Coordinates of C-alpha atoms in Angstrom, one line a residue:
Chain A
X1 CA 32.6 15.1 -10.7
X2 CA 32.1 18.0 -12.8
X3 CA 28.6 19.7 -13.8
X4 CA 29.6 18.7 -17.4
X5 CA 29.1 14.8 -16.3
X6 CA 26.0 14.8 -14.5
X7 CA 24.5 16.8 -17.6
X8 CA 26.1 14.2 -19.7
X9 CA 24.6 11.3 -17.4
X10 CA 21.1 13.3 -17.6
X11 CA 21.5 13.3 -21.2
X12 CA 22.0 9.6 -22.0
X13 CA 19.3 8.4 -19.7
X14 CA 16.9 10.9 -21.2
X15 CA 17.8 9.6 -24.7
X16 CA 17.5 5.9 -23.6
X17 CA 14.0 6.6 -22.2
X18 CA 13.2 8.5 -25.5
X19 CA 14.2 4.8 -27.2
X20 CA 11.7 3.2 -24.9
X21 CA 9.1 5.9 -25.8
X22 CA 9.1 5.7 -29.6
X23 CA 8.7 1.4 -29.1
X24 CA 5.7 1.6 -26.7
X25 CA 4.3 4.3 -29.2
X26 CA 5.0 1.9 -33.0
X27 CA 3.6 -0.8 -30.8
X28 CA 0.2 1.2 -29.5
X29 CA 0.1 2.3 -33.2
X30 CA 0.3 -0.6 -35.0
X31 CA -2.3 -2.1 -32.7
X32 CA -4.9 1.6 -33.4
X33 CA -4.4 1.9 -29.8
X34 CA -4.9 6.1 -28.6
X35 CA -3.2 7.1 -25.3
X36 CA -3.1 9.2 -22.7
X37 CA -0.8 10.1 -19.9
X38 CA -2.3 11.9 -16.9
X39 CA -0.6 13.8 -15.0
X40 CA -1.7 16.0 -11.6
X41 CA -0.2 17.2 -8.1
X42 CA -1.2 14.3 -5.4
X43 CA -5.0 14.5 -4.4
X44 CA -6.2 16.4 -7.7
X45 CA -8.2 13.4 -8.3
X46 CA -7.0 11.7 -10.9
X47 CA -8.1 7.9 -9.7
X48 CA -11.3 9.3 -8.7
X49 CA -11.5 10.6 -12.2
X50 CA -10.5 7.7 -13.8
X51 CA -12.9 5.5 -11.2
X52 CA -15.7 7.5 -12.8
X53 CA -14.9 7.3 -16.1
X54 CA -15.0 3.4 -16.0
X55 CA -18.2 3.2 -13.8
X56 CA -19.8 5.4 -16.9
X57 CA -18.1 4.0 -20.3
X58 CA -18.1 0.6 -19.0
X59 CA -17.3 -1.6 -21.9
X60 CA -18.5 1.3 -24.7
X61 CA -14.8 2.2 -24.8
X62 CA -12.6 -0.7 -23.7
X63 CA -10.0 1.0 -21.6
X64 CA -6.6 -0.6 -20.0
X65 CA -5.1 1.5 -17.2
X66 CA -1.4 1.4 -16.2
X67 CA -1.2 3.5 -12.3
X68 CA 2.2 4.5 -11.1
X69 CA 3.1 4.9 -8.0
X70 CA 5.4 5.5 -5.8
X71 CA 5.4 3.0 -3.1
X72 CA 1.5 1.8 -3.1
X73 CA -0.6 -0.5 -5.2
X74 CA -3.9 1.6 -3.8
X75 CA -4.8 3.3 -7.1
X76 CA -4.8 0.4 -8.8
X77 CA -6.9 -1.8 -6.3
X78 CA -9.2 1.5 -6.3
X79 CA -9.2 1.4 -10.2
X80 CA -9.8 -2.4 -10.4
X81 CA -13.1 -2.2 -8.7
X82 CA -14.9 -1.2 -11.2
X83 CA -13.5 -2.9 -14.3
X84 CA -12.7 -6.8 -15.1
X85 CA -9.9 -5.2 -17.3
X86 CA -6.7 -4.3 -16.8
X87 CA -5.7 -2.4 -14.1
X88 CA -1.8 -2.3 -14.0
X89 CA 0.5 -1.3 -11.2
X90 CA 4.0 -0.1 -12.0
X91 CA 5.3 1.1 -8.5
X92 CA 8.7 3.6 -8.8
X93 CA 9.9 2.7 -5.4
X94 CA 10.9 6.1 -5.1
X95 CA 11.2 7.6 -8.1
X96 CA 8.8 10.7 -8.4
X97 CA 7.7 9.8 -12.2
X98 CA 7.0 6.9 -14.8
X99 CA 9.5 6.5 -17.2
X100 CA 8.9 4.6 -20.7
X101 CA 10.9 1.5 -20.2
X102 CA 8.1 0.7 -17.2
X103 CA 5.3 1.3 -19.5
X104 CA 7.0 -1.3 -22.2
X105 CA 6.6 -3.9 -19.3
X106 CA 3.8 -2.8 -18.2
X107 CA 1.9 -3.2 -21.8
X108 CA 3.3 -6.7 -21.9
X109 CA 0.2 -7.4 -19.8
X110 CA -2.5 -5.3 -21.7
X111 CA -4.6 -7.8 -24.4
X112 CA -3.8 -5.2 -27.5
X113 CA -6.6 -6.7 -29.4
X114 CA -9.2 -6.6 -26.7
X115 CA -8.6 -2.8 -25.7
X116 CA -9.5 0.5 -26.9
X117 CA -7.3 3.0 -25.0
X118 CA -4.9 2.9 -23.1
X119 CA -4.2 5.4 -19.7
X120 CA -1.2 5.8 -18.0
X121 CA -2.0 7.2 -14.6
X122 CA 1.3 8.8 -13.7
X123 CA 2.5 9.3 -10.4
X124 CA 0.7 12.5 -8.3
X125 CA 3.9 15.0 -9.6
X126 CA 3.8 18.3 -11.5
X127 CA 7.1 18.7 -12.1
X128 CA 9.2 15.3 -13.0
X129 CA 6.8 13.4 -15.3
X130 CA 6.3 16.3 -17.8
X131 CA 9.9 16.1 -18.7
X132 CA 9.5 12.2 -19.6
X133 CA 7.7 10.9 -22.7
X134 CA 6.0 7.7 -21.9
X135 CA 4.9 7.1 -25.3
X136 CA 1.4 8.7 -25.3
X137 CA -0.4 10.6 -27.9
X138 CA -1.4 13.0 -25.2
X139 CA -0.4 14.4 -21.9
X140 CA -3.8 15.3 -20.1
X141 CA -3.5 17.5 -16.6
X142 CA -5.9 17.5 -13.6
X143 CA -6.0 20.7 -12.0
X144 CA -8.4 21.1 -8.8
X145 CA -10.2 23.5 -7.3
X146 CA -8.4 23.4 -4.1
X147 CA -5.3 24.2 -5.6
X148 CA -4.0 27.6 -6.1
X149 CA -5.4 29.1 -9.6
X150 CA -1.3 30.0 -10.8
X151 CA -0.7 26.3 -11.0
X152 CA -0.1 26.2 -14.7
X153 CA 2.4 29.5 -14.1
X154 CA 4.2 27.6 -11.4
X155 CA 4.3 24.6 -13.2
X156 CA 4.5 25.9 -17.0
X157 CA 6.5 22.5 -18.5
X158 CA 3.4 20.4 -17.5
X159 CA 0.8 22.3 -18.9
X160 CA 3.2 23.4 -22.3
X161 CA 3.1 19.6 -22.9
X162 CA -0.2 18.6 -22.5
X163 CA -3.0 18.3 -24.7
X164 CA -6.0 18.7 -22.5
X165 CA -6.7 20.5 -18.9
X166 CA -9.0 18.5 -16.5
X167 CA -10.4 21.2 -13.9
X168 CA -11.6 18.9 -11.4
X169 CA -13.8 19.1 -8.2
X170 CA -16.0 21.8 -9.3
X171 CA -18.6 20.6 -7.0
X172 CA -16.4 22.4 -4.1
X173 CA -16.2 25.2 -5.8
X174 CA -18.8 27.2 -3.3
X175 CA -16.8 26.4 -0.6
X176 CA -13.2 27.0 -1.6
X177 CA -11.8 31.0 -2.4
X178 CA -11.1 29.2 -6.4
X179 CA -11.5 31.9 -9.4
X180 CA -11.7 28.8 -11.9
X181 CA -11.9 31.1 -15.1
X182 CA -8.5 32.8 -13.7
X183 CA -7.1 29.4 -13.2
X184 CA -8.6 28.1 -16.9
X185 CA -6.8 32.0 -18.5
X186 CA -3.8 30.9 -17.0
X187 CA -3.8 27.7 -18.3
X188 CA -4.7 28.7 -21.6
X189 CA -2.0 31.8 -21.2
X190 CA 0.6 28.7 -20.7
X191 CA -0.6 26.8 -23.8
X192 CA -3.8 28.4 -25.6
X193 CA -4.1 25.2 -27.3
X194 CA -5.0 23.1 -24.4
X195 CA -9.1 22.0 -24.7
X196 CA -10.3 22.4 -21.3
X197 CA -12.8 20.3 -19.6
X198 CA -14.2 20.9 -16.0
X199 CA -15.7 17.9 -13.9
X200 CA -16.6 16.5 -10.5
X201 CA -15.7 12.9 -10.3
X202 CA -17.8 12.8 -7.2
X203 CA -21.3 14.5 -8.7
X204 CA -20.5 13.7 -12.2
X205 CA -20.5 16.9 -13.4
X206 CA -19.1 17.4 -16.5
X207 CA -17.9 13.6 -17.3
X208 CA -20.7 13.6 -20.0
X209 CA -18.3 15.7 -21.7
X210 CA -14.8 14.0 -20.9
X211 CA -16.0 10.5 -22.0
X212 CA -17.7 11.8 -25.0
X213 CA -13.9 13.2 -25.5
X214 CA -12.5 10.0 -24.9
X215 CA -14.9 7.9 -27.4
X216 CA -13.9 10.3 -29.6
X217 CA -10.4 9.8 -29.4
X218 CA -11.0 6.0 -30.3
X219 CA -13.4 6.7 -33.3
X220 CA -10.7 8.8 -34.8
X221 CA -8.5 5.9 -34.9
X222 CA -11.0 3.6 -35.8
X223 CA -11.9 6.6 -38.9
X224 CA -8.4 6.5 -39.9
X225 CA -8.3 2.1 -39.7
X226 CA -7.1 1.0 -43.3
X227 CA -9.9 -0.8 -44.7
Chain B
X1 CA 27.0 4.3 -18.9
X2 CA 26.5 1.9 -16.1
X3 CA 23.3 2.0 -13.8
X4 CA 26.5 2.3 -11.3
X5 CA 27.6 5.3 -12.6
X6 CA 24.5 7.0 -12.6
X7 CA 24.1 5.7 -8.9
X8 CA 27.8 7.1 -8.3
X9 CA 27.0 10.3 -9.8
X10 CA 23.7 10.5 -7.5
X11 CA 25.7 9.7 -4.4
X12 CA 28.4 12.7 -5.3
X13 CA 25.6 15.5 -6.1
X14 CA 23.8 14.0 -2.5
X15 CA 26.8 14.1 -0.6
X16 CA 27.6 17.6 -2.3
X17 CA 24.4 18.6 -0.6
X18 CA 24.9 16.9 3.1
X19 CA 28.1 19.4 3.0
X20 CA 26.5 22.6 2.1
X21 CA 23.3 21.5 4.7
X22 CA 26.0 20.8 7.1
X23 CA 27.3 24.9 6.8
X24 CA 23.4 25.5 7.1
X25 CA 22.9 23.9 9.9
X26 CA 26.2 25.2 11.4
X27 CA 25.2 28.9 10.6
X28 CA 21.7 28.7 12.2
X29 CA 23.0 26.7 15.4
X30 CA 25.2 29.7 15.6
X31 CA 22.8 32.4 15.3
X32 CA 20.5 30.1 17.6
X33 CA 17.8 29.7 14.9
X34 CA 15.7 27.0 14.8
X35 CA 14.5 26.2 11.3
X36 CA 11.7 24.3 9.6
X37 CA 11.4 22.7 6.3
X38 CA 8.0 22.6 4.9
X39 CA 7.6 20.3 2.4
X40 CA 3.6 19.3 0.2
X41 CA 2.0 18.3 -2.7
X42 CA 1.1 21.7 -5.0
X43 CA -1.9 23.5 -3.6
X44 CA -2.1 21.6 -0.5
X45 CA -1.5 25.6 1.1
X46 CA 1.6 25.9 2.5
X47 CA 1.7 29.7 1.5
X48 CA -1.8 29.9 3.0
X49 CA -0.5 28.6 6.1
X50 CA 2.4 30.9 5.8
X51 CA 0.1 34.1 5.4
X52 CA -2.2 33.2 8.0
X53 CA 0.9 32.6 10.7
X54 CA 2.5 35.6 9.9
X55 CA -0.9 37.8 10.5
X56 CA -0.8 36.3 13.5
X57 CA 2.4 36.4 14.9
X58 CA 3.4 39.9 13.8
X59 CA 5.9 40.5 15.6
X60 CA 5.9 38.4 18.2
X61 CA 8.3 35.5 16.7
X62 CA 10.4 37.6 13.9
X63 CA 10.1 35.0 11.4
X64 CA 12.2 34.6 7.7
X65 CA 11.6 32.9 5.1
X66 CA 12.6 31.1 2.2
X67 CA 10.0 30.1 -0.3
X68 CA 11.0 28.0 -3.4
X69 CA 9.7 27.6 -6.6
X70 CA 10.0 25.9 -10.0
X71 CA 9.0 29.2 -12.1
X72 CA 7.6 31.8 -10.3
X73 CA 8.1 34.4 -7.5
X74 CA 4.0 34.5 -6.8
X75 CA 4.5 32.8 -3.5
X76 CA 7.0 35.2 -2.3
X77 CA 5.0 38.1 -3.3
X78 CA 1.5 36.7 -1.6
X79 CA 3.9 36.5 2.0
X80 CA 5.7 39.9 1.2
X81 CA 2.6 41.1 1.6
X82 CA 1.9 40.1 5.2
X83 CA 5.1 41.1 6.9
X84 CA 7.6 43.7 6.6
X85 CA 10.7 40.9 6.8
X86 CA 12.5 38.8 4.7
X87 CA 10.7 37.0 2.0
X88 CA 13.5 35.7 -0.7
X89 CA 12.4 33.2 -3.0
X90 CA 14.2 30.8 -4.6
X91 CA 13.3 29.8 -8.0
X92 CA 14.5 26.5 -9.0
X93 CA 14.3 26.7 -12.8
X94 CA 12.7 23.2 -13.1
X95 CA 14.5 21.4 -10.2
X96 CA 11.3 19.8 -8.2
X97 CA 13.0 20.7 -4.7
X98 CA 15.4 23.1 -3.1
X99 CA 18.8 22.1 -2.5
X100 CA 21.2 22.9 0.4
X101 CA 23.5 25.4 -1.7
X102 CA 20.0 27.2 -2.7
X103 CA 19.3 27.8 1.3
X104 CA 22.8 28.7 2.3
X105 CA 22.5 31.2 -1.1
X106 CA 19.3 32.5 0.6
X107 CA 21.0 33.0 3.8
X108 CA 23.0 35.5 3.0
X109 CA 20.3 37.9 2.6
X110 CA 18.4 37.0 6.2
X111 CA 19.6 39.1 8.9
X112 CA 20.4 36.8 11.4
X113 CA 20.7 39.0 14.4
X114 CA 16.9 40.1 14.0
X115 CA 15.6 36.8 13.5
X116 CA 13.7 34.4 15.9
X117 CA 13.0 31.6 13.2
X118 CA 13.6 30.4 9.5
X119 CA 10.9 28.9 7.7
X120 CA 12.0 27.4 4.3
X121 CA 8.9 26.7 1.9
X122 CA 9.8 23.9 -0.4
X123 CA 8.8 23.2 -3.7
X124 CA 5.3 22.3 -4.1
X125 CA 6.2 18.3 -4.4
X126 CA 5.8 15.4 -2.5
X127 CA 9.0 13.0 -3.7
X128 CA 12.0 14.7 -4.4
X129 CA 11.8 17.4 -1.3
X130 CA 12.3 14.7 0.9
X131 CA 15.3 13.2 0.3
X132 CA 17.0 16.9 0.4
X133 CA 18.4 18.0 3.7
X134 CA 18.9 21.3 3.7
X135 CA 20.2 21.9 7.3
X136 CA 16.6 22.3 9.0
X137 CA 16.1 21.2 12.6
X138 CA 12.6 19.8 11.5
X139 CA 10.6 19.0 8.2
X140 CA 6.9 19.1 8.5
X141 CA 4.5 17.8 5.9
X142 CA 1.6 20.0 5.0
X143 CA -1.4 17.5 3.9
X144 CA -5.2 18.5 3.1
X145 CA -8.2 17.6 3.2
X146 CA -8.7 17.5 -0.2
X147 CA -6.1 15.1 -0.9
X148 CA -7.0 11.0 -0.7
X149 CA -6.2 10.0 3.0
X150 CA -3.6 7.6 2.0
X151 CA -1.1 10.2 0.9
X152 CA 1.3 9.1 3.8
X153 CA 1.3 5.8 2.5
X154 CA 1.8 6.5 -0.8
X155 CA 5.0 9.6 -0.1
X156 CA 5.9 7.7 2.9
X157 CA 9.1 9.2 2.9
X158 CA 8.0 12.6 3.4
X159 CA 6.2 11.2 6.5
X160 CA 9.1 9.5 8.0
X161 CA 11.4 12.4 7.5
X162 CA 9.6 14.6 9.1
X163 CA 8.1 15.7 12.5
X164 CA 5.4 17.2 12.4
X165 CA 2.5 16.8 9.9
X166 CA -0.2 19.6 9.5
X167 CA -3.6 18.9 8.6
X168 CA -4.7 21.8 6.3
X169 CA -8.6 22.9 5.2
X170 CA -10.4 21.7 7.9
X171 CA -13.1 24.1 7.0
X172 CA -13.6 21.8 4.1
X173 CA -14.3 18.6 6.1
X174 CA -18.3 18.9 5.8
X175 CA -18.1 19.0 2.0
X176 CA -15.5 16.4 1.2
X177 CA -15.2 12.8 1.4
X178 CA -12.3 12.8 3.6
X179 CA -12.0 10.8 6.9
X180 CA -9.5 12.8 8.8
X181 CA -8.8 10.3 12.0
X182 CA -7.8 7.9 8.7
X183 CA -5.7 10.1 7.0
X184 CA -3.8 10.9 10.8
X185 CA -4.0 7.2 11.2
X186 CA -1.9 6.5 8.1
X187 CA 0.6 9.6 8.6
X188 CA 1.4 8.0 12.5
X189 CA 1.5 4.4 11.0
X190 CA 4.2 5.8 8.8
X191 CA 6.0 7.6 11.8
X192 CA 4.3 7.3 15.3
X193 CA 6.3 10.4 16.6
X194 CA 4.9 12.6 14.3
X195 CA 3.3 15.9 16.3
X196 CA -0.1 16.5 14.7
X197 CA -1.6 19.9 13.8
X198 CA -5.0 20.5 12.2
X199 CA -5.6 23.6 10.7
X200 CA -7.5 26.1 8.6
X201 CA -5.7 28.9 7.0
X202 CA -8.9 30.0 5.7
X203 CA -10.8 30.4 8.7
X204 CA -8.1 30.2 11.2
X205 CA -9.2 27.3 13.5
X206 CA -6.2 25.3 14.9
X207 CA -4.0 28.3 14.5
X208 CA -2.9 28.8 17.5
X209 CA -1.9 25.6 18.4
X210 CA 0.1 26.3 15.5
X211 CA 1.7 29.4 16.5
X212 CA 2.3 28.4 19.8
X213 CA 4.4 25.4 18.5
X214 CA 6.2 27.7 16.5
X215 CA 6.9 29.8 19.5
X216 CA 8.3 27.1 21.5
X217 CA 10.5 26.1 19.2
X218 CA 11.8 30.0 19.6
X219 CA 11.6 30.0 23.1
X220 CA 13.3 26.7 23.8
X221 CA 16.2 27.5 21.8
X222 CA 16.6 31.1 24.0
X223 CA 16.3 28.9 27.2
X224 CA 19.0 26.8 25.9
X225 CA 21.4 30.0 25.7
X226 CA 24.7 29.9 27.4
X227 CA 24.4 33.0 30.1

């Protein structure tokens, strides 16, 4: 088995999950549907993120959730406390990212007419999922304060990709040795067009701003709605 | 292409790997070096843990190591700075683990004859590391407090392939919502022979139950020596 064939292999399952992709994305565009795939180490937060953000838009921005996983459902039995809406389990059983075909059958269960946005919660990798397109308008990463502040130079491809940075737990920030304007340079050295939020899903801190974000996101669509 | 192609192809580059582990493994046994494989989720502080133990062991157990990485070298240069020994890092240019070949690469450059113990740092990633043996007598998972306490449900695999978990930013406990006895709960529901370590590389609490594993493992292979 030569190097040549594994690329090759690589190659065509790339290009079949690019296929996938571009139907889940002409499906969440004809139904005016923005979305966002988040992406983040394990334990950056990004179901305690996405917990507070439906405790605080509540129905204001109608938002269906599809969590990947590796082996558990618990992110989205977390998730579906607070929400009567979708919350979507797509478990990899092993496999260290979502890939687009999963999201097609996944959206098979999201009401298109009855939802505003849609968020993939990926599973907790910085490497593998930044490689695959899900479909999404925009790749979001959550960064935390307990990490190391080179993340985005160790893990350039996530942070090239995305749209938006999520610095979250700043409520530790006291108690942890975190420089978060060298973490938020580096970042912005990686992709200066990243907009950057900060937050603290557990004091709220900040999520003023990232739901305000997120409403706006749907209003634009809604904007650009043929009449 | 088949899905059983691609699963042939993964069982070729796997097996590939299992070879080149095997000549790690061989290598070490013969240099009577025990070796650990520490695997974690980004920032959970594996290099932390790294920095602290080698300020504290000097010395005492002459340790090398081999720290990988998607992108960078910063890890390798954070430890260079604590010890006078070996420090190589591998860079994986986007892989989201080390592989066997990478290690036995790295070898070449650690002088066996003046070494008491290899530590090999993985890439920051809690999926892909664990299915990659790369010829260590022991993995140990590095988990934090900052992280949900269900992480060794969700990776189990990490859990089950290793043995020993460490339990990192303990200082951290009073400002967190983390339940710690849970989160060791879950790890020894996943693998009840798991040897438990809690530490703070920060302020050094647990690190000498630390060290003194790590010693053992030194001094148990010596007592093992033919006359």
């Amino acid at each position: 088995m030569s190097v040549r064939t594994i690329v090759n292999v690589r190659e065509r399952v790339m290009a079949r999950n690019d296929d996938f992709a571009g139907t889940v994305r002409g499906r969440l565009t004809a139904a005016r549907i923005p979305s966002l795939n988040l992406l983040s180490s394990p334990g950056a937060g990004k179901t305690a993120l996405l917990e507070a953000t439906l405790q605080r838009v509540g129905d204001t921005v109608r938002i269906a959730i599809l969590t990947g996983d590796v082996q558990t459902q618990n992110d989205a039995d977390r998730l579906a406390k607070h929400t009567d809406r979708l919350v979507q389990a797509v478990v990899t059983g092993g496999a260290c990212h979502l890939d687009a075909s999963q999201v097609l059958d996944g959206l098979e269960a999201v009401p298109l007419d009855d939802t505003d946005l849609l968020i993939v919660e990926n599973v907790g990798n910085l490497v593998c999922p930044s490689h695959w397109d899900l479909g999404e308008d925009a790749k979001v990463v959550v960064m935390s304060t307990t990490e190391g502040e080179d993340k985005p130079l160790k893990y350039p491809a996530a942070f090239q990709r995305a749209s938006v940075v999520v610095l979250n737990k700043v409520d530790l920030l006291p108690y942890v040795p975190y420089d978060a304007e060298l973490a938020i340079h580096n970042a912005l050295s990686v992709n200066p067009a990243l907009q950057v939020f900060r937050t603290s899903a557990r004091t709220g801190e900040g999520l003023d701003d990232w739901c305000a974000f997120l409403a706006s996101l749907v209003a634009a669509v809604r904007a650009s709605a043929p009449v």
